[in-house]
mmCIF file of C-alpha atoms and ligand atoms in Angstrom:
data_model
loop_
_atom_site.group_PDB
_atom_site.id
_atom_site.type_symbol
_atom_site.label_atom_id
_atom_site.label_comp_id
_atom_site.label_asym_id
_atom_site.label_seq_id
_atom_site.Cartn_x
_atom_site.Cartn_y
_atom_site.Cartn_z
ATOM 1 C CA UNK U 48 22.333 -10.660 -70.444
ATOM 2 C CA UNK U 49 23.465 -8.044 -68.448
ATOM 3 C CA UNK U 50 21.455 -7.165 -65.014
ATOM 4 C CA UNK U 51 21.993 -6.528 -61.697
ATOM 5 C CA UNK U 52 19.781 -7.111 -58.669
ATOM 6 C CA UNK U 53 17.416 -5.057 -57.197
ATOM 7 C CA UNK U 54 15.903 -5.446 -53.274
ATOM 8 C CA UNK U 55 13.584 -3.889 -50.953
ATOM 9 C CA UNK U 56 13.685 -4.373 -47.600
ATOM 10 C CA UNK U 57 10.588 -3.795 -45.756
ATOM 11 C CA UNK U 58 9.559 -4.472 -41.990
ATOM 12 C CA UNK U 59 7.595 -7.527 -42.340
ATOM 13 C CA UNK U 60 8.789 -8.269 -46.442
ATOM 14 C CA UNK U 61 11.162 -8.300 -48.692
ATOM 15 C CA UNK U 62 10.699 -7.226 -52.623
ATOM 16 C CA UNK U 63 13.327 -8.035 -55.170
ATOM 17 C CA UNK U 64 14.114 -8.013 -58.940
ATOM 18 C CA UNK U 65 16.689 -8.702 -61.323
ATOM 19 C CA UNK U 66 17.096 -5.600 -63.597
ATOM 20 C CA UNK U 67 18.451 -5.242 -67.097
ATOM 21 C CA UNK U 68 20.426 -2.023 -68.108
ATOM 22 C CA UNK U 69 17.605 -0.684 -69.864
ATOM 23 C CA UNK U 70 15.442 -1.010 -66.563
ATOM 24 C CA UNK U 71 13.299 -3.726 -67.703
ATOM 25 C CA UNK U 72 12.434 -5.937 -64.702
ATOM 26 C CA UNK U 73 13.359 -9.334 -65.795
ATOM 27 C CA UNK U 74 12.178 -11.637 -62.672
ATOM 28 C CA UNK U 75 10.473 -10.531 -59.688
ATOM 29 C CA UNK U 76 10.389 -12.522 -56.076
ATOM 30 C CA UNK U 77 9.290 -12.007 -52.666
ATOM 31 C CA UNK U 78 10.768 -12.965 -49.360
ATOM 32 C CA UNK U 79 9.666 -12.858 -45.580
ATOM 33 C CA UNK U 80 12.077 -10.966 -43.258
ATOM 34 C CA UNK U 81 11.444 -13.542 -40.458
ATOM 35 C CA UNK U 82 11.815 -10.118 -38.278
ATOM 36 C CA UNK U 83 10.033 -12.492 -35.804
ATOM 37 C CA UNK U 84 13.358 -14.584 -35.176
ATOM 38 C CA UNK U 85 15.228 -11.437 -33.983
ATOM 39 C CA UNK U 86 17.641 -8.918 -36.489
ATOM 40 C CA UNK U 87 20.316 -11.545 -37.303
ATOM 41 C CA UNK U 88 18.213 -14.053 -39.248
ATOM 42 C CA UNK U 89 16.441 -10.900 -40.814
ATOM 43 C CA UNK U 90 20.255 -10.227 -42.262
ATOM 44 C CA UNK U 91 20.980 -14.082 -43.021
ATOM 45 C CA UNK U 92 17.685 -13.779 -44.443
ATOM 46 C CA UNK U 93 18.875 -10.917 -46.818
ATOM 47 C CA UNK U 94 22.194 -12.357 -47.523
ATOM 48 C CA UNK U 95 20.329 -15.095 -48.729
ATOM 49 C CA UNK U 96 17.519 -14.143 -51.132
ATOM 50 C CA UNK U 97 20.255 -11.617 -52.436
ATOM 51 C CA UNK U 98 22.437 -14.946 -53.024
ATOM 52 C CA UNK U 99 19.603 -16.872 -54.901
ATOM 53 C CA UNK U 100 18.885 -13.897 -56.868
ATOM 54 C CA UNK U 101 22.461 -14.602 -57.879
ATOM 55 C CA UNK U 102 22.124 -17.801 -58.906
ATOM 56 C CA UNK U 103 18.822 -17.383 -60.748
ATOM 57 C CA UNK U 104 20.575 -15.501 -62.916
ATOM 58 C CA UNK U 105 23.379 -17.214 -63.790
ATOM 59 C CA UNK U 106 21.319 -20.407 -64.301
ATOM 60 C CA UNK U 107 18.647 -17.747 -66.713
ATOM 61 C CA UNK U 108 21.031 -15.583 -67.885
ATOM 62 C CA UNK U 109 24.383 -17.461 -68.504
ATOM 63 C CA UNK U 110 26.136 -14.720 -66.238
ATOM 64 C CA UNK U 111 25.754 -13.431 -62.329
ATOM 65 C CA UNK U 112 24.694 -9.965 -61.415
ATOM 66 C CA UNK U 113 27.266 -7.211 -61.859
ATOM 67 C CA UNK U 114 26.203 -5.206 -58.689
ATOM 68 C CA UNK U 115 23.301 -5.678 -56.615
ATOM 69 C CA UNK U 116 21.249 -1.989 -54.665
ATOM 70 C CA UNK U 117 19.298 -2.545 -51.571
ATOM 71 C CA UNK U 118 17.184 -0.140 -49.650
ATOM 72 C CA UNK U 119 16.706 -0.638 -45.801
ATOM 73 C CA UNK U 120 14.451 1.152 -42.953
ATOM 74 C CA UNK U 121 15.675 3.269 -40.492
ATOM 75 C CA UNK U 122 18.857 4.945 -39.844
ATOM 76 C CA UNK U 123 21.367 4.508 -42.844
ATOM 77 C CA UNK U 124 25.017 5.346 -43.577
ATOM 78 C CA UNK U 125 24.842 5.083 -47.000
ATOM 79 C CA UNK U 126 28.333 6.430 -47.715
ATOM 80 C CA UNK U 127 29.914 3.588 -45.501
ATOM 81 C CA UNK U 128 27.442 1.135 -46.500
ATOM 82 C CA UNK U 129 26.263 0.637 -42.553
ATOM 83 C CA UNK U 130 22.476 -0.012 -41.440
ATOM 84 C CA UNK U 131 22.487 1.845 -38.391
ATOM 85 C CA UNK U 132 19.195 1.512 -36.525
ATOM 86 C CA UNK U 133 15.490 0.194 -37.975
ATOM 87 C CA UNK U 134 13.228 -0.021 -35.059
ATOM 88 C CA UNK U 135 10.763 -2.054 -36.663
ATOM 89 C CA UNK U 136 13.713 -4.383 -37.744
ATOM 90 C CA UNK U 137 15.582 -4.360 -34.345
ATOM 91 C CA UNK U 138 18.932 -4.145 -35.861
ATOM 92 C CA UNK U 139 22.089 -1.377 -35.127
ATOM 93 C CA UNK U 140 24.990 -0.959 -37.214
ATOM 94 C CA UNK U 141 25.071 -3.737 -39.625
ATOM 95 C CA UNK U 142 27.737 -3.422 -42.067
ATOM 96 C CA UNK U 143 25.587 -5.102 -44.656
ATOM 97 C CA UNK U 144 27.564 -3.394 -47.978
ATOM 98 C CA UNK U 145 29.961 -5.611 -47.072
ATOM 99 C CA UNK U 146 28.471 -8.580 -45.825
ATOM 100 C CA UNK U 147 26.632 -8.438 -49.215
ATOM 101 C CA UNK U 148 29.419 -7.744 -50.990
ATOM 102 C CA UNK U 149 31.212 -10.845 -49.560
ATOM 103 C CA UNK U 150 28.476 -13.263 -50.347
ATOM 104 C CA UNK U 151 28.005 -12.106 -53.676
ATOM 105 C CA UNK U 152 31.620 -10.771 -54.927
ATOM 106 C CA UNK U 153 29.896 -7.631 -56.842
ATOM 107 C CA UNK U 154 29.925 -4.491 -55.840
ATOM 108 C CA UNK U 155 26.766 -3.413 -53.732
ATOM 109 C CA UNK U 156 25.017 -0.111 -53.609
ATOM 110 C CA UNK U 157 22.951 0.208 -49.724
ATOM 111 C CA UNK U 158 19.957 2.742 -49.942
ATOM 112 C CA UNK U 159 17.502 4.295 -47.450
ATOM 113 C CA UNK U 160 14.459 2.604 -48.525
ATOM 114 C CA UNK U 161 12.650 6.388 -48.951
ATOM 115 C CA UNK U 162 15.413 8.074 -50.612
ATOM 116 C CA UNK U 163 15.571 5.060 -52.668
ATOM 117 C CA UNK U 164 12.119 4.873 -53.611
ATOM 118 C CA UNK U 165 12.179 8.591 -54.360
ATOM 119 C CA UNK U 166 14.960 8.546 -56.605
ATOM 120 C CA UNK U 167 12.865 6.151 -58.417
ATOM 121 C CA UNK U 168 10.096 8.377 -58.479
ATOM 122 C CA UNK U 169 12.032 11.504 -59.594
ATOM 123 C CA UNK U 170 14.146 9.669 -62.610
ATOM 124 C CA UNK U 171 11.455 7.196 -63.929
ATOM 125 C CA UNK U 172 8.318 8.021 -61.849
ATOM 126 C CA UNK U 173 6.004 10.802 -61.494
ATOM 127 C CA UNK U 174 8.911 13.418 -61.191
ATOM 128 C CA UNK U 175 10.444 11.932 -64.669
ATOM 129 C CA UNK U 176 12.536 14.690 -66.172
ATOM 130 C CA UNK U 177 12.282 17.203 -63.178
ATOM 131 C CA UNK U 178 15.690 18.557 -62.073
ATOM 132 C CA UNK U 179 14.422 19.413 -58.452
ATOM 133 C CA UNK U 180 12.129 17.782 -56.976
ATOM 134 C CA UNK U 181 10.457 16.587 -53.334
ATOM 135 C CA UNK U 182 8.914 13.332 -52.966
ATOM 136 C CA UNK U 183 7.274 12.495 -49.590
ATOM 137 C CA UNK U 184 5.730 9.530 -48.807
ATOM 138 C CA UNK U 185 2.730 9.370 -45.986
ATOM 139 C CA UNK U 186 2.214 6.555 -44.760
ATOM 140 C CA UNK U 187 2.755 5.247 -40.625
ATOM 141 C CA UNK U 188 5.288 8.156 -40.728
ATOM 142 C CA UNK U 189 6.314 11.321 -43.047
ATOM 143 C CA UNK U 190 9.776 11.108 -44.895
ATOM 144 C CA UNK U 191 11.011 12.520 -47.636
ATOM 145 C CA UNK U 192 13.488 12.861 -50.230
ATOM 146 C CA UNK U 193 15.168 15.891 -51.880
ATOM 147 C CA UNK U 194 16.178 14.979 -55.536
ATOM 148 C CA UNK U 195 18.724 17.088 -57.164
ATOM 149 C CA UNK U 196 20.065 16.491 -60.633
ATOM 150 C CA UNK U 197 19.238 12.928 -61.021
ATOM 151 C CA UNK U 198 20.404 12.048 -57.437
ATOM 152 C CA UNK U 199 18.961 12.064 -53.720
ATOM 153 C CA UNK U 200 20.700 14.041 -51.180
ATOM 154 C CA UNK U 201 21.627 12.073 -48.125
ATOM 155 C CA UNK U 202 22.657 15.192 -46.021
ATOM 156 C CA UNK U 203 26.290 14.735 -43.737
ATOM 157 C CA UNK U 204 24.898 12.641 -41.355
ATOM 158 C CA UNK U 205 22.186 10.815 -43.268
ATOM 159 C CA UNK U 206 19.056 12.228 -42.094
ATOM 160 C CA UNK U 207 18.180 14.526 -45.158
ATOM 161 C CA UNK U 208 14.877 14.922 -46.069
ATOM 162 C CA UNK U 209 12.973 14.552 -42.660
ATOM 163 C CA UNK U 210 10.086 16.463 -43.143
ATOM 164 C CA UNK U 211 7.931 14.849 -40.873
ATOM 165 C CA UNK U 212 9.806 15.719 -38.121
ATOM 166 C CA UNK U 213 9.439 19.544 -38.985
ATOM 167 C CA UNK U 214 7.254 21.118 -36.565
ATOM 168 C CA UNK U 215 4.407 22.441 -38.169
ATOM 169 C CA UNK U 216 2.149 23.267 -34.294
ATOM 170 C CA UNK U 217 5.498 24.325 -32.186
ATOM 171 C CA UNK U 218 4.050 23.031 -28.673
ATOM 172 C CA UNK U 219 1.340 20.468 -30.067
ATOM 173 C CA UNK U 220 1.008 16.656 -29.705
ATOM 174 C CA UNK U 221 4.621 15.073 -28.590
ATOM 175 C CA UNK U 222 6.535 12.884 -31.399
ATOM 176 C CA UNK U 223 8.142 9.912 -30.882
ATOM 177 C CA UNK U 224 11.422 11.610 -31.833
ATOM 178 C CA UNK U 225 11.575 13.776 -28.760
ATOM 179 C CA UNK U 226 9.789 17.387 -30.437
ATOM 180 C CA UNK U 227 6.234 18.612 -29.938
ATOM 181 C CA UNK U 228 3.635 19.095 -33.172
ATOM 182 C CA UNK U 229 5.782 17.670 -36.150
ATOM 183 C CA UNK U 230 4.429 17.015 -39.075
ATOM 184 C CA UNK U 231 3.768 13.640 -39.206
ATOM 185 C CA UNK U 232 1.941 13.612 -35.868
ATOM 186 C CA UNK U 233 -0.609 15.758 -38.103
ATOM 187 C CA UNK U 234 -0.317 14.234 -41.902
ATOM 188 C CA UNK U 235 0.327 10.870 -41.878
ATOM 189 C CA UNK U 236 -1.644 8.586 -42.853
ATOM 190 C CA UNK U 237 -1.721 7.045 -39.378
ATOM 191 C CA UNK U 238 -2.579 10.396 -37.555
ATOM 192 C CA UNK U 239 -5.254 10.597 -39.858
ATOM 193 C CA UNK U 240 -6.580 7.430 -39.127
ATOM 194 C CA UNK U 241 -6.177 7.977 -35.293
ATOM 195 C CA UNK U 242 -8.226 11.028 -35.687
ATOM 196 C CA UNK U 243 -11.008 9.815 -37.583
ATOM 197 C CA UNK U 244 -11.374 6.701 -35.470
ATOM 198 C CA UNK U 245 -11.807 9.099 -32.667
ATOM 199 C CA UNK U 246 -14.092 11.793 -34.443
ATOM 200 C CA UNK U 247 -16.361 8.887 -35.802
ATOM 201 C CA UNK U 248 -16.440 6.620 -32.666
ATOM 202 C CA UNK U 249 -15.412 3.669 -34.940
ATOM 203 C CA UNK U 250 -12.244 2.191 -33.549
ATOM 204 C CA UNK U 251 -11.122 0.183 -36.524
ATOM 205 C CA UNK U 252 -11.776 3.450 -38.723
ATOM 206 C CA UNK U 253 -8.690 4.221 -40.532
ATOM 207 C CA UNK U 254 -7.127 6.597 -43.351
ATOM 208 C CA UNK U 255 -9.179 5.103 -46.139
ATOM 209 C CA UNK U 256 -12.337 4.933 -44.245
ATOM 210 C CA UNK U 257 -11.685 9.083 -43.774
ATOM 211 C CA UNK U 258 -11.342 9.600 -47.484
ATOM 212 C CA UNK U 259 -14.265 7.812 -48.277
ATOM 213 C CA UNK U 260 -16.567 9.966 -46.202
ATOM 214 C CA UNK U 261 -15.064 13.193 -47.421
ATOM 215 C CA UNK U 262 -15.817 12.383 -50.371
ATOM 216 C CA UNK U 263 -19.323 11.879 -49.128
ATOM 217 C CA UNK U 264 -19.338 15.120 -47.676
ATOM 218 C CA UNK U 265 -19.673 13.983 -43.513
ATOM 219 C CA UNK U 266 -19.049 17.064 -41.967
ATOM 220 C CA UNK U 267 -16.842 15.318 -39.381
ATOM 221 C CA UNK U 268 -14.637 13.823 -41.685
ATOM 222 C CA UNK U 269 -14.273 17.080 -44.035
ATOM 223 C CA UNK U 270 -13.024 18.593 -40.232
ATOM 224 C CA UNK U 271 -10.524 16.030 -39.526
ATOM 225 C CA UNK U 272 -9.154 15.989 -43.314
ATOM 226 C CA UNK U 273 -8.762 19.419 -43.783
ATOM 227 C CA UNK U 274 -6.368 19.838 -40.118
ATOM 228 C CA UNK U 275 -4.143 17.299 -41.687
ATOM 229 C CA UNK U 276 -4.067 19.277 -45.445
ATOM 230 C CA UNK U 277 -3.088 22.441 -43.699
ATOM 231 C CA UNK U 278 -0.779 20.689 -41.220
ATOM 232 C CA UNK U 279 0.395 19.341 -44.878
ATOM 233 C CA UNK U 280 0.581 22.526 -46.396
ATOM 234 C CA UNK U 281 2.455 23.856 -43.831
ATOM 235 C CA UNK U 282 5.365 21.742 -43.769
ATOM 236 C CA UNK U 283 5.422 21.497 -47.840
ATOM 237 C CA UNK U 284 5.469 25.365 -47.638
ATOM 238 C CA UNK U 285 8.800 25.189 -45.441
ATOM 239 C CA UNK U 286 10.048 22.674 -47.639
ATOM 240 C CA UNK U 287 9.150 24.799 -50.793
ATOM 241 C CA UNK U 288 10.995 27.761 -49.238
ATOM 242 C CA UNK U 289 13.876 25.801 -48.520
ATOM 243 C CA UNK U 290 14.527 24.008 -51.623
ATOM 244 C CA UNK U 291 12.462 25.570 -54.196
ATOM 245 C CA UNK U 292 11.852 21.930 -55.996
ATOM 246 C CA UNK U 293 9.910 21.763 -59.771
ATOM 247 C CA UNK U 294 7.795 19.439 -58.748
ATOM 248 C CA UNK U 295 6.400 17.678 -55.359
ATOM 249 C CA UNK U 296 6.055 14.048 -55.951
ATOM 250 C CA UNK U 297 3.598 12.714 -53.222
ATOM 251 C CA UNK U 298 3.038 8.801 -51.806
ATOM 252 C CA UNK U 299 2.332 6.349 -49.504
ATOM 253 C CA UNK U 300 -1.195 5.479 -47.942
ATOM 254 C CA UNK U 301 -2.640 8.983 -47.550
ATOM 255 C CA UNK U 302 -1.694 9.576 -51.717
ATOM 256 C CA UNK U 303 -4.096 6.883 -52.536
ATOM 257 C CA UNK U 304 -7.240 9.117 -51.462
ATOM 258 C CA UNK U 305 -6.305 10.882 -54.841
ATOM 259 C CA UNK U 306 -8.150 13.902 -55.606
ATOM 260 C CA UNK U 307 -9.699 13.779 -52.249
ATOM 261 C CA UNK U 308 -6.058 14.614 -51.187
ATOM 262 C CA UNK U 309 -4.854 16.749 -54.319
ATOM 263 C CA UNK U 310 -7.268 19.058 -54.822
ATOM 264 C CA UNK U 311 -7.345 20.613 -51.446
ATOM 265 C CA UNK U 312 -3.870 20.176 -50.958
ATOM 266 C CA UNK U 313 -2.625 22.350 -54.001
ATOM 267 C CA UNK U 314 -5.324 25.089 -52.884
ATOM 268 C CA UNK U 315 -3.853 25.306 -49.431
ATOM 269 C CA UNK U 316 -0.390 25.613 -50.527
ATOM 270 C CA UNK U 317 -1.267 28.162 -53.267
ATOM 271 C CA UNK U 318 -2.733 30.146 -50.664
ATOM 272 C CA UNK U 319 0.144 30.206 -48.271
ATOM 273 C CA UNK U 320 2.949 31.020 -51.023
ATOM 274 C CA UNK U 321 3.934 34.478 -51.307
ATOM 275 C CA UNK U 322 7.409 34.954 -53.535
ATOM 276 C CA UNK U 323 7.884 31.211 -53.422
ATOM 277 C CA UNK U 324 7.719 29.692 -56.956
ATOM 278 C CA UNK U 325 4.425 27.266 -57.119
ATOM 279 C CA UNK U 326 5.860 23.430 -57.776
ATOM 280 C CA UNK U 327 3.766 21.011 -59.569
ATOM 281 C CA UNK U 328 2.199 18.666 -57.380
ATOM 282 C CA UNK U 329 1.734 15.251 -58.230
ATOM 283 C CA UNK U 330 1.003 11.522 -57.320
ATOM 284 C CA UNK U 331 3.578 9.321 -56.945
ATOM 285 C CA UNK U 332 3.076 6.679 -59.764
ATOM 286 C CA UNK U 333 5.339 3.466 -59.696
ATOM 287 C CA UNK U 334 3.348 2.631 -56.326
ATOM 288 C CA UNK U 335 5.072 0.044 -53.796
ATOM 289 C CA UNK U 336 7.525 -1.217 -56.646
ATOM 290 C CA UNK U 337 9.497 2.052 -56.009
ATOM 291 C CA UNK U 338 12.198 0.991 -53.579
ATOM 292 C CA UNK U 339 12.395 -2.112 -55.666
ATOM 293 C CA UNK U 340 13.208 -0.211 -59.070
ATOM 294 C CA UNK U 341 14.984 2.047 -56.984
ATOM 295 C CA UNK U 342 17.417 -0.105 -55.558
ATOM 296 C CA UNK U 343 17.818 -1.054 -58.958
ATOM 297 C CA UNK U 344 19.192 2.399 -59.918
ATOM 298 C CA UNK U 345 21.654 2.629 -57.298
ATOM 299 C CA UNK U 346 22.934 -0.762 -58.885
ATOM 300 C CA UNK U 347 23.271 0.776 -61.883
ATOM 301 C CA UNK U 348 24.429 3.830 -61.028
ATOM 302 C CA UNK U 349 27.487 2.069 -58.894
ATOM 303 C CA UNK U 350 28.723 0.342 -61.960
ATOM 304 C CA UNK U 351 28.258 3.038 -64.459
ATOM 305 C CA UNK U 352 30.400 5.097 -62.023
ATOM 306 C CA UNK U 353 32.643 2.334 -61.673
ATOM 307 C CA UNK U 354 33.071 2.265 -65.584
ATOM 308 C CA UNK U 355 33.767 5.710 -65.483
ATOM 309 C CA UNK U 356 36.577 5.433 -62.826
ATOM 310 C CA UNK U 357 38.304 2.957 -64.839
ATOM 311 C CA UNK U 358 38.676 5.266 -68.053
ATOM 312 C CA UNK U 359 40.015 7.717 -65.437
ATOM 313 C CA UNK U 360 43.593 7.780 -66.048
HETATM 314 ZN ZN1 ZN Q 493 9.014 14.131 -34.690
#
């Protein structure tokens, strides 16, 4: 049977899948990055899981992968197939298209693991069908990724789709990157957590813990929740201008609060459009699996391109 394979590299795990060409996820697995032993046994670690994926299917299948798609962290060149930086991984400029390439003699497909996981979410997810579309995951950070006819846009340099580094407060609370007051300083689901911890005295207090008493109506909490909405508006307003997307796909930790999130988020950014056209707004729905099924894609998508190169005369 026909399939290709399908991985996810995270900071601390890795999630993989053989996938048939109809999508169906045939076998799933899960890996440690061993991050702990320093960035070049997190890539032997890759090159390795990727190769036993390999061999699972001949052995289940009768026939290797065609192509494998991962998505990585960080800084990627997806054009020239280079992982340039992941902090949380340690590792700069690893040509791993071809290192994977090499150890598995198919043709590989290398993904930034948000852009992957939103092209996921805009051709089989929440966004299904939508010809423009945003997705933006908050989780520890903000990123995003713009979806345009069935594809992500990577931008020249591969840093499309950075919303949380737009500044929403020009002069507020310093960002890692270098700017004062973006987004993510605001939004995430980490700020939000740092700022109910605070405003509730409770050190361990995090994200969830906020949700829950908003939804309980604490005053406190309904304070700190509604700073990071608006912050949230605000940069989904730029982003609405700028792209004019039919429909916002929205993930990650902060999503999970549900209507607790949705409700007052699509009232503060129906407030603050003027001629901008309103885009849906909705929850991301394939969960943590979408980097997974979206590496998947870009397998797919590789060989169906490669197919049509071939009847190219
Ligand atoms: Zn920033």
């Amino acid at each position: 049977m026909r399939h290709v394979i399908a991985l996810d590299v995270g900071g601390t795990g890795m999630k993989a899948a053989l996938v048939g060409a109809d999508g169906a996820l045939l076998h799933r697995a899960r890996r440690a990055t061993g991050r702990e032993r320093g960035p070049g046994a997190v890539v032997d670690a890759i090159l390795d899981f990727a190769a036993d994926l390999r061999e699972h299917g001949v052995e289940r299948f009768g026939e290797p992968a065609e192509a494998a798609g991962v998505a990585v962290p960080g800084i990627v060149d997806e054009a020239n197939g280079v992982a340039v930086y992941a902090a949380n991984l340690g590792w700069r400029d690893v040509p791993l298209r071809a290192r994977l390439a090499e150890r598995l003699g198919t043709p590989v497909a290398l993904g930034h693991d948000v852009r992957t996981g939103g092209l996921a979410e805009g051709r089989i997810g929440a966004g299904r069908g939508a010809d423009r579309f945003l997705f933006v995951a908050l989780g520890t950070g903000i990123a995003g990724a713009i979806g345009v006819d069935g594809r992500v846009e990577a931008g020249a340099h591969g840093f499309a789709g950075e919303i949380g580094h737009v500044v929403v407060r020009p002069g507020g609370t310093p960002c890692p990157c270098g700017q004062h007051g973006c987004l993510e300083r605001y939004a995430s689901a980490a700020a939000v957590g740092e700022a109910w911890a605070t405003a509730s005295g409770d050190p361990d207090a995090d994200a969830a813990h906020c949700a829950k008493a908003v939804a309980a109506d604490d005053p406190d909490a309904v304070r700190v929740w509604h700073r990071a909405v608006d912050a949230l508006a605000d940069g989904l307003v730029t982003a609405v201008t700028l792209l004019d997307p039919r429909t916002l796909v929205i993930g990650g930790g902060l999503a999970e609060a549900g209507e607790t999130l949705f409700t007052p988020l699509r009232e503060a950014v129906r407030r603050r459009v003027t001629f901008q056209r309103l885009p849906e707004i909705v929850p991301a729905a394939l969960g943590d699996s979408a980097g997974c099924l979206g590496a998947g894609l870009l397998a797919w998508d590789l060989l169906n391109s490669t197919d049509r190169m071939e009847v190219t005369p």
